[in-house]
XYZ file of C-alpha atoms in Angstrom:
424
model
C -34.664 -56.252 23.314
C -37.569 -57.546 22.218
C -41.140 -55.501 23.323
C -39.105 -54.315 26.432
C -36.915 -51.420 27.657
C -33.682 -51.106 26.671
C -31.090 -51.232 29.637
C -30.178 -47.619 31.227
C -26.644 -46.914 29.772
C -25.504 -45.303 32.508
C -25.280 -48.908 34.552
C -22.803 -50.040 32.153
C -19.385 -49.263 33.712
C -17.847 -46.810 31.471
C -15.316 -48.369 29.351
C -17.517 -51.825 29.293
C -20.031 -49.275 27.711
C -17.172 -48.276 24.509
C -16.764 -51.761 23.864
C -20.830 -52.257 23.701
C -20.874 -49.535 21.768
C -18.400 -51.116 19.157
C -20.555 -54.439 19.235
C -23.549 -52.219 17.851
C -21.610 -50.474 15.023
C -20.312 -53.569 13.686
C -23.666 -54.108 11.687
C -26.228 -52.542 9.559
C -26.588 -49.483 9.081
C -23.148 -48.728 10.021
C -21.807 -51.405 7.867
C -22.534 -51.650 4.168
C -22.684 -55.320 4.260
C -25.446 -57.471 6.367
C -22.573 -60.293 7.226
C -19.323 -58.340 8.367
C -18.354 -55.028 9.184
C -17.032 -52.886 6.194
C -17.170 -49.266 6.809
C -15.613 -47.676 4.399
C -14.844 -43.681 4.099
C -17.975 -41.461 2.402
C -19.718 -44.125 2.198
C -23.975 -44.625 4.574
C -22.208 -46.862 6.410
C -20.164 -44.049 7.388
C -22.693 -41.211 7.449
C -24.659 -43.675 9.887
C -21.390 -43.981 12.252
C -21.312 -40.591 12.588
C -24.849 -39.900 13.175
C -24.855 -42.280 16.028
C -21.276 -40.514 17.229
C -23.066 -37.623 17.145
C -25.621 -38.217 19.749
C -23.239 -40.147 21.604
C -20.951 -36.954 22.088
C -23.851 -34.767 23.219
C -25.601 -37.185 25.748
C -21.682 -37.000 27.130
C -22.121 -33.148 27.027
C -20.190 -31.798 24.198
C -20.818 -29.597 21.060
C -20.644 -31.320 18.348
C -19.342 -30.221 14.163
C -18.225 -31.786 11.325
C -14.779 -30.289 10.111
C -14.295 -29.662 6.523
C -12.670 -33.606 5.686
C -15.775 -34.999 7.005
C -14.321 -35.337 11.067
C -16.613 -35.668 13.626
C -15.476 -33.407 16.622
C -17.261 -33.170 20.534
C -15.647 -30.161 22.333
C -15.889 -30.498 26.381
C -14.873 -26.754 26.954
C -12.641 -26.177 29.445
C -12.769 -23.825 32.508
C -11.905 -21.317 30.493
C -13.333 -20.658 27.081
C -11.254 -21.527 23.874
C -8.840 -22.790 25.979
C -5.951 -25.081 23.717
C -7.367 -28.589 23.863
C -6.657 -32.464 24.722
C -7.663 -33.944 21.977
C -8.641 -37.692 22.208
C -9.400 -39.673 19.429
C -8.944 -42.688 16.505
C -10.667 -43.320 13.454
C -14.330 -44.716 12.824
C -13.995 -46.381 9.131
C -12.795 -50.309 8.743
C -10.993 -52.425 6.524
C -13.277 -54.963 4.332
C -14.537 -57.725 6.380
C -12.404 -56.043 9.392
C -12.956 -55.826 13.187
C -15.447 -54.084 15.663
C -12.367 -52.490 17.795
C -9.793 -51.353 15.500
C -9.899 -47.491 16.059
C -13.476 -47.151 17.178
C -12.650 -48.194 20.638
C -10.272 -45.341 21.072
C -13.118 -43.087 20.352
C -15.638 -44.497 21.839
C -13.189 -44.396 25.438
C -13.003 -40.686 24.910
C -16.537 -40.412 24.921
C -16.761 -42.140 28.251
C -13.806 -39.826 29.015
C -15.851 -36.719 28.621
C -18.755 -38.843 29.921
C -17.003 -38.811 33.459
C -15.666 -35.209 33.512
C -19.532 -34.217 32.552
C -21.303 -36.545 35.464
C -18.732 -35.027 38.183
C -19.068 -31.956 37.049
C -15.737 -30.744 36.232
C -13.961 -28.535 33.671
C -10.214 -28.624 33.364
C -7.612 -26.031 32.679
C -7.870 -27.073 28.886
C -10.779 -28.346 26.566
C -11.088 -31.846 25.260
C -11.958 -32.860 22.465
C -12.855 -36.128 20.972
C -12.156 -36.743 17.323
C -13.535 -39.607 14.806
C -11.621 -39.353 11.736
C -13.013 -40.954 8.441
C -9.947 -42.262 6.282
C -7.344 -44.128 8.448
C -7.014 -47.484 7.016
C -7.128 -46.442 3.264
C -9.833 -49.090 2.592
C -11.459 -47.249 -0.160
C -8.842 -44.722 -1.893
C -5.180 -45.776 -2.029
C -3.689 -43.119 0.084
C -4.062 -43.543 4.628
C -4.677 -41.042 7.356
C -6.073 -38.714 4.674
C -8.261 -36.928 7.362
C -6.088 -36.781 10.335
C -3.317 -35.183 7.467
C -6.277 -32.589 7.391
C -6.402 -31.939 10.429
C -2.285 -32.011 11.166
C -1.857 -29.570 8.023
C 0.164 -31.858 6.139
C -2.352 -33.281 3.463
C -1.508 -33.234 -0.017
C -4.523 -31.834 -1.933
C -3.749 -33.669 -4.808
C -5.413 -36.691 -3.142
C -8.818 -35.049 -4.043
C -7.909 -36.946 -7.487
C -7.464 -40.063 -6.022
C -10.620 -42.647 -7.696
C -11.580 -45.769 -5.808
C -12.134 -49.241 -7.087
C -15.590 -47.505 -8.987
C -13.768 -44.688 -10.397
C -14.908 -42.449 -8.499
C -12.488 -39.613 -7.389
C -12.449 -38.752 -4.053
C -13.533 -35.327 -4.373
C -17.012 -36.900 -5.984
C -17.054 -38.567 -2.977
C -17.024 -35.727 -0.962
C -19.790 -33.978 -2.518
C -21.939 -37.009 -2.533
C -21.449 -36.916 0.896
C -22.501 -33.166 1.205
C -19.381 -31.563 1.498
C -18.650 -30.431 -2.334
C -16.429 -27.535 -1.513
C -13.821 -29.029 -0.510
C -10.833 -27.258 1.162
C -8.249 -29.103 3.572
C -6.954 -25.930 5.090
C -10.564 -25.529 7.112
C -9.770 -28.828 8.637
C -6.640 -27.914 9.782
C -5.900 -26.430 12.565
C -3.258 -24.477 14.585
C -0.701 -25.932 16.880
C -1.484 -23.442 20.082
C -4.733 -24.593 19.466
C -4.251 -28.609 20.386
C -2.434 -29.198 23.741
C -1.432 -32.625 22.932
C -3.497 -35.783 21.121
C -4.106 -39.234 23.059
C -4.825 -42.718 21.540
C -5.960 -45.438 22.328
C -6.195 -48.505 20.360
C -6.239 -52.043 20.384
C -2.606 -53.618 20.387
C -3.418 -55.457 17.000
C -0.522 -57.948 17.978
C 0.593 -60.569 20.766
C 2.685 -59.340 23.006
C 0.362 -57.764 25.407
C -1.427 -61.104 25.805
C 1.802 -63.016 25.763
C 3.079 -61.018 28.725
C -0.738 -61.238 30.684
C -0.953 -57.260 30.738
C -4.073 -55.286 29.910
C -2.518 -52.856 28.862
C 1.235 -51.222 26.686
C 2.414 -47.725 26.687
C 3.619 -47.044 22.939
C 7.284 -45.491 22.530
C 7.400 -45.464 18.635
C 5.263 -45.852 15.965
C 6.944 -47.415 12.314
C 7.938 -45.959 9.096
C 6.238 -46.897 6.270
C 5.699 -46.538 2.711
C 2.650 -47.599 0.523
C 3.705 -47.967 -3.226
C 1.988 -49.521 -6.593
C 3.771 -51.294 -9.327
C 2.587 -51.416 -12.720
C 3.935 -54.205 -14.582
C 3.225 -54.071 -18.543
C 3.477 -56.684 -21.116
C 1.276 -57.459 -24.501
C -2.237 -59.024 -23.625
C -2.965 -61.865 -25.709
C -4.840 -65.012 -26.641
C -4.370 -67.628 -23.521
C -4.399 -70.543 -26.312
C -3.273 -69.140 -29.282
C -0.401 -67.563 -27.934
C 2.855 -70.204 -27.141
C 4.686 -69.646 -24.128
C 7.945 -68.448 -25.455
C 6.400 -66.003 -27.403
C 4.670 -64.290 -24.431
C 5.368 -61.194 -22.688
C 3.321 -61.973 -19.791
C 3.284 -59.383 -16.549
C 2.286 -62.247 -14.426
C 4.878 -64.454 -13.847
C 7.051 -61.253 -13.463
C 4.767 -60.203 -10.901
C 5.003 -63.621 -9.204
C 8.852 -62.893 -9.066
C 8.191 -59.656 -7.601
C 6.278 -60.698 -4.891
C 8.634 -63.213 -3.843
C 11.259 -60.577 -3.558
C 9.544 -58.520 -1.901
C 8.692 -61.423 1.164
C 12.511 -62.765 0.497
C 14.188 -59.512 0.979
C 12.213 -58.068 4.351
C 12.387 -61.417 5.718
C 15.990 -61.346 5.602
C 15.842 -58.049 7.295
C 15.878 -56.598 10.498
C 14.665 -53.704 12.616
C 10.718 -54.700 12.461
C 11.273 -55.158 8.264
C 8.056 -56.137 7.102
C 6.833 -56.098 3.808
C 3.170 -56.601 2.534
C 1.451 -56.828 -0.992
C -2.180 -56.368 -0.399
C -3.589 -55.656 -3.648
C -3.143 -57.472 -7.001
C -4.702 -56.762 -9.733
C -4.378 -58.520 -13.358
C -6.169 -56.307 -16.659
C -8.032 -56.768 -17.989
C -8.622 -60.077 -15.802
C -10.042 -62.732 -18.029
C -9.674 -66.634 -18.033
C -8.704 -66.445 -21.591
C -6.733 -63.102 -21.740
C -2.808 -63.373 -21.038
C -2.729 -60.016 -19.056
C -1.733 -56.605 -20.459
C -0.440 -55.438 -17.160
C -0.424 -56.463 -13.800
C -0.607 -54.394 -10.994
C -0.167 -54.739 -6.928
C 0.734 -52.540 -4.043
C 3.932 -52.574 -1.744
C 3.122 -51.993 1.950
C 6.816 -51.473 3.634
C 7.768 -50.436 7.495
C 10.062 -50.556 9.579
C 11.620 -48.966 12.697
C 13.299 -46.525 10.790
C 12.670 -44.846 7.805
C 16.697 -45.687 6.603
C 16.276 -49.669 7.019
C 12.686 -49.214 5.394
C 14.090 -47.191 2.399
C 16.638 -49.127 1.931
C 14.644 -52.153 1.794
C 12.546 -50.347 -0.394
C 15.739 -49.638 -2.496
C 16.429 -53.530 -2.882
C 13.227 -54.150 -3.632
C 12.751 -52.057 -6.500
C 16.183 -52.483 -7.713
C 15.505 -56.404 -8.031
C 11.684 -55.441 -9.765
C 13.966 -53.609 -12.103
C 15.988 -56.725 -12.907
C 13.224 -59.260 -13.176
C 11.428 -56.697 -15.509
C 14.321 -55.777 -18.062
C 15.117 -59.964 -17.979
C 11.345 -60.530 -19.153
C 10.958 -57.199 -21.582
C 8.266 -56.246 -19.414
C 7.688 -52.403 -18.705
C 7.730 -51.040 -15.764
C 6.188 -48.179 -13.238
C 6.575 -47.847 -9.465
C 4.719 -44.753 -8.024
C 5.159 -43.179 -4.268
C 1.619 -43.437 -2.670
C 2.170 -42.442 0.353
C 5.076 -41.964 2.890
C 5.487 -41.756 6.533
C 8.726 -41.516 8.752
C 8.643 -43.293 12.219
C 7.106 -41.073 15.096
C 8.648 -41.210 18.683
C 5.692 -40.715 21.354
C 6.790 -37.572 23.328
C 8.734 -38.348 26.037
C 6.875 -36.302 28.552
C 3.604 -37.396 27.192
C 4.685 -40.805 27.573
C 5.542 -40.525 31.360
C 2.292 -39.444 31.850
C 0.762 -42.289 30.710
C 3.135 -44.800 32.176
C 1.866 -43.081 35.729
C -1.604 -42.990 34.705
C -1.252 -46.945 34.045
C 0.117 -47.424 37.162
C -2.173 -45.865 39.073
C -4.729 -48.172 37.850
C -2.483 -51.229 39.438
C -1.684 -52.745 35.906
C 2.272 -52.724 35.065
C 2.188 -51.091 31.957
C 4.425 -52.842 28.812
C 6.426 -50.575 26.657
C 6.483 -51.476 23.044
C 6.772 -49.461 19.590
C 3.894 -49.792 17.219
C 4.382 -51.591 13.576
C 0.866 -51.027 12.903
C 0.764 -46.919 11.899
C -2.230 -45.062 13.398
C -3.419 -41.770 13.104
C -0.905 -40.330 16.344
C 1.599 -40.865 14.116
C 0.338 -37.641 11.861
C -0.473 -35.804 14.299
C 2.675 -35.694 15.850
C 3.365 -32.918 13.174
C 0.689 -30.772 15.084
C 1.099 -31.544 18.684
C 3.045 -33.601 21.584
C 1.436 -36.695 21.199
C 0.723 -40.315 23.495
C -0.550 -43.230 22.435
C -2.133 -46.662 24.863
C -2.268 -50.073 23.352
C -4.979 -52.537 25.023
C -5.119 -56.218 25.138
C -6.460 -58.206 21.724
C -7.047 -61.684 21.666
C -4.552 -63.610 20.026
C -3.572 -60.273 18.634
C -5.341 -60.870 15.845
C -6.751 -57.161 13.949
C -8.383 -56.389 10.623
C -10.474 -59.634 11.007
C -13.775 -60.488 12.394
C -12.364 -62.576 14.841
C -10.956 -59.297 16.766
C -11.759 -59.406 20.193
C -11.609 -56.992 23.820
C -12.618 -57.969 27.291
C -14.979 -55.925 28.691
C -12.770 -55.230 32.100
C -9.636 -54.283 29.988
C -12.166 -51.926 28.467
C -12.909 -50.379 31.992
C -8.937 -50.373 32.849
C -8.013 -48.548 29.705
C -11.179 -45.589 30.872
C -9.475 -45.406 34.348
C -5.967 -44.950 32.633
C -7.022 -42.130 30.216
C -8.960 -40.624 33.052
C -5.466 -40.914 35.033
C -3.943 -39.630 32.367
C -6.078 -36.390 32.291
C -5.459 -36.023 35.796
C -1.744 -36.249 35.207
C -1.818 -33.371 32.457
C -3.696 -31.147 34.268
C -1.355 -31.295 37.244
C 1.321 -30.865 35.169
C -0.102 -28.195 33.331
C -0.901 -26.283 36.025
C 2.741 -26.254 37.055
């Protein structure tokens, strides 16, 4: 506001307030470019988030530390001290040119969770804590979920080798961003130590809209797979060069692609199959390419029709390869097996929904999300809320403010629910 005061927070309805607090990190300084929102992982943009997040969690009452893979973490302590936690969280970093609400909303809502617990007064049976995590999306190095892995125990540290599209490796990255020691077994932490983990997250599809409901209870969250194919032939002179003489990756690739959208379209179980990423080297007018590479984004329901589709796939990359005498490399980035909600967890929620007065959808997730790793640590929930159109990972992603406010009652519910039933 322009030469006047700035509106007391606190009359923002909590919930109303996470979504305005979205709106304000979707631009510089916590986005490194002045027209979108692109917050990558390691990057100012990030630092900035986090900064802000920071403060945020404090105002709300909590103590506030950075784990060792770059997590911000607000502890409300419980009644008693040390006490196993709820912890209540998503992840802060964006896809290029990607949305305000994907993942930030779900921390911002535990903020305001914390935020309500802290105005009333009250301490629970168990801490909560509300997590940011850096590196869900992937958008800068080619492995996901890197930080929340930390966290669940489960990363690989090879991924410190990882480089992004400047070369750099990740564990540069890391020390540019003050952290040059790094070691993922500081980030992670014990299972007595986290009660259970809550999400909340935009639906990123239709179906909540469709069916006029603010908000979905999620049952299941997909398998998926993230591969890269390298396909080789001999770079050459784009004039000079005549067509049957060529062993040109392109075309091949072109086939690839195609069989990759032919074969998961065919399938069935919530197939889907995605190339993302496609790269031609060394990517000049006049240069018939040396190699082409692109990524292989697969899911499905279950990690046996996803494998097997990934199966076909490669199998038929094979062929269309050894037909052009064009080499050939397919390597594993990353894989993750479907993840069931926990049933008790789930219950929970469903209540907690209904006791706002919104009938609450069931639905499994295609979209993965960082509940879906920590599932290896603790019980874990997960609450999907209205997007317009169901349209994610694009600027056009939108909320509405009293879904917003809905979705803060529910978790609140929700907390309500868990301490009754921990106290039984």
């Amino acid at each position: 506001m322009d030469g006047g005061a700035r509106p007391d927070p606190t009359l923002i309805p909590l919930g109303a307030r996470a979504m305005a607090r979205c709106d304000l990190l979707g631009a510089p300084p916590y986005s490194e470019a002045p027209d979108q929102l692109t917050r990558r992982f390691l990057t100012p943009a990030h630092r900035a988030a986090l900064d802000v997040l920071g403060d945020w969690m404090c105002e709300a009452g909590m103590t506030v530390r950075l784990d060792a893979a770059a997590n911000l973490i607000g502890r409300y302590e419980g009644s008693t001290p040390d006490a196993p936690a709820l912890m209540i969280g998503s992840h802060i970093d964006s896809v290029r040119n990607g949305g305000r609400y994907d993942g930030a909303l779900g921390v911002m809502l535990g903020i305001d969770c914390v935020d309500a617990l802290a105005r009333a007064k009250r301490r629970l049976p168990f801490a909560i804590e509300v997590i940011a995590f850096g590196d869900e999306e992937g958008s800068r190095f080619p492995a996901s979920m890197t930080c929340s892995r930390a966290v669940a125990g489960t990363v690989d540290p090879t991924v410190l080798t990882m480089r992004d599209a400047d070369g750099m490796t990740l564990s540069d990255a890391f020390a540019a961003f003050g952290l040059p020691s790094v070691d993922f077994t500081k980030a992670a932490r014990k299972s007595g130590d986290v009660l259970a983990f809550l999400e909340a997250h935009i639906e990123q599809g239709p179906r909540l809209e469709a069916e006029d409901l603010a908000l979905g209870v999620v049952t299941a969250i997909a398998a998926q797979k993230r591969l890269m194919v390298r396909l080789t032939g001999t770079a050459g002179h784009a004039g000079t060069t005549p067509m049957h003489l060529r062993r040109d990756p392109g075309p091949a690739a072109a086939e690839a692609i195609l069989a990759v959208e032919r074969i998961c379209a065919a399938g069935s179980g919530g197939l889907v199959g995605t190339v993302g990423r496609i790269t031609a080297l060394p990517g000049a007018f006049n240069v018939i390419p040396g190699a082409v590479e692109f990524s292989m984004d697969v899911r499905a329901e279950t990690s046996a029709a996803r494998d097997a589709a990934v199966a076909a796939i490669t199998a038929e990359i094979q062929t269309i390869a050894a037909r052009r005498s064009i080499g050939l490399t397919v390597e594993l980035l990353q894989d993750l097996p479907e993840s069931p909600s926990d049933p008790v967890l789930t219950r929970l929620l469903e209540d907690a929904v209904h006791a706002t007065g919104v009938q609450p959808l069931r639905l499994p997730s295609g979209a993965g999300h960082d509940a879906m790793v920590m599932a290896d640590l603790a019980p874990t929930a997960m609450l999907f809320i209205r997007c317009k159109g169901g349209v994610s990972h694009n600027p056009a992603e939108s909320v509405r403010a009293d879904d917003c406010v809905v979705a803060h009652r529910a978790m609140l519910a929700f907390i309500d629910n868990l301490e009754r039933e921990h106290r039984a």
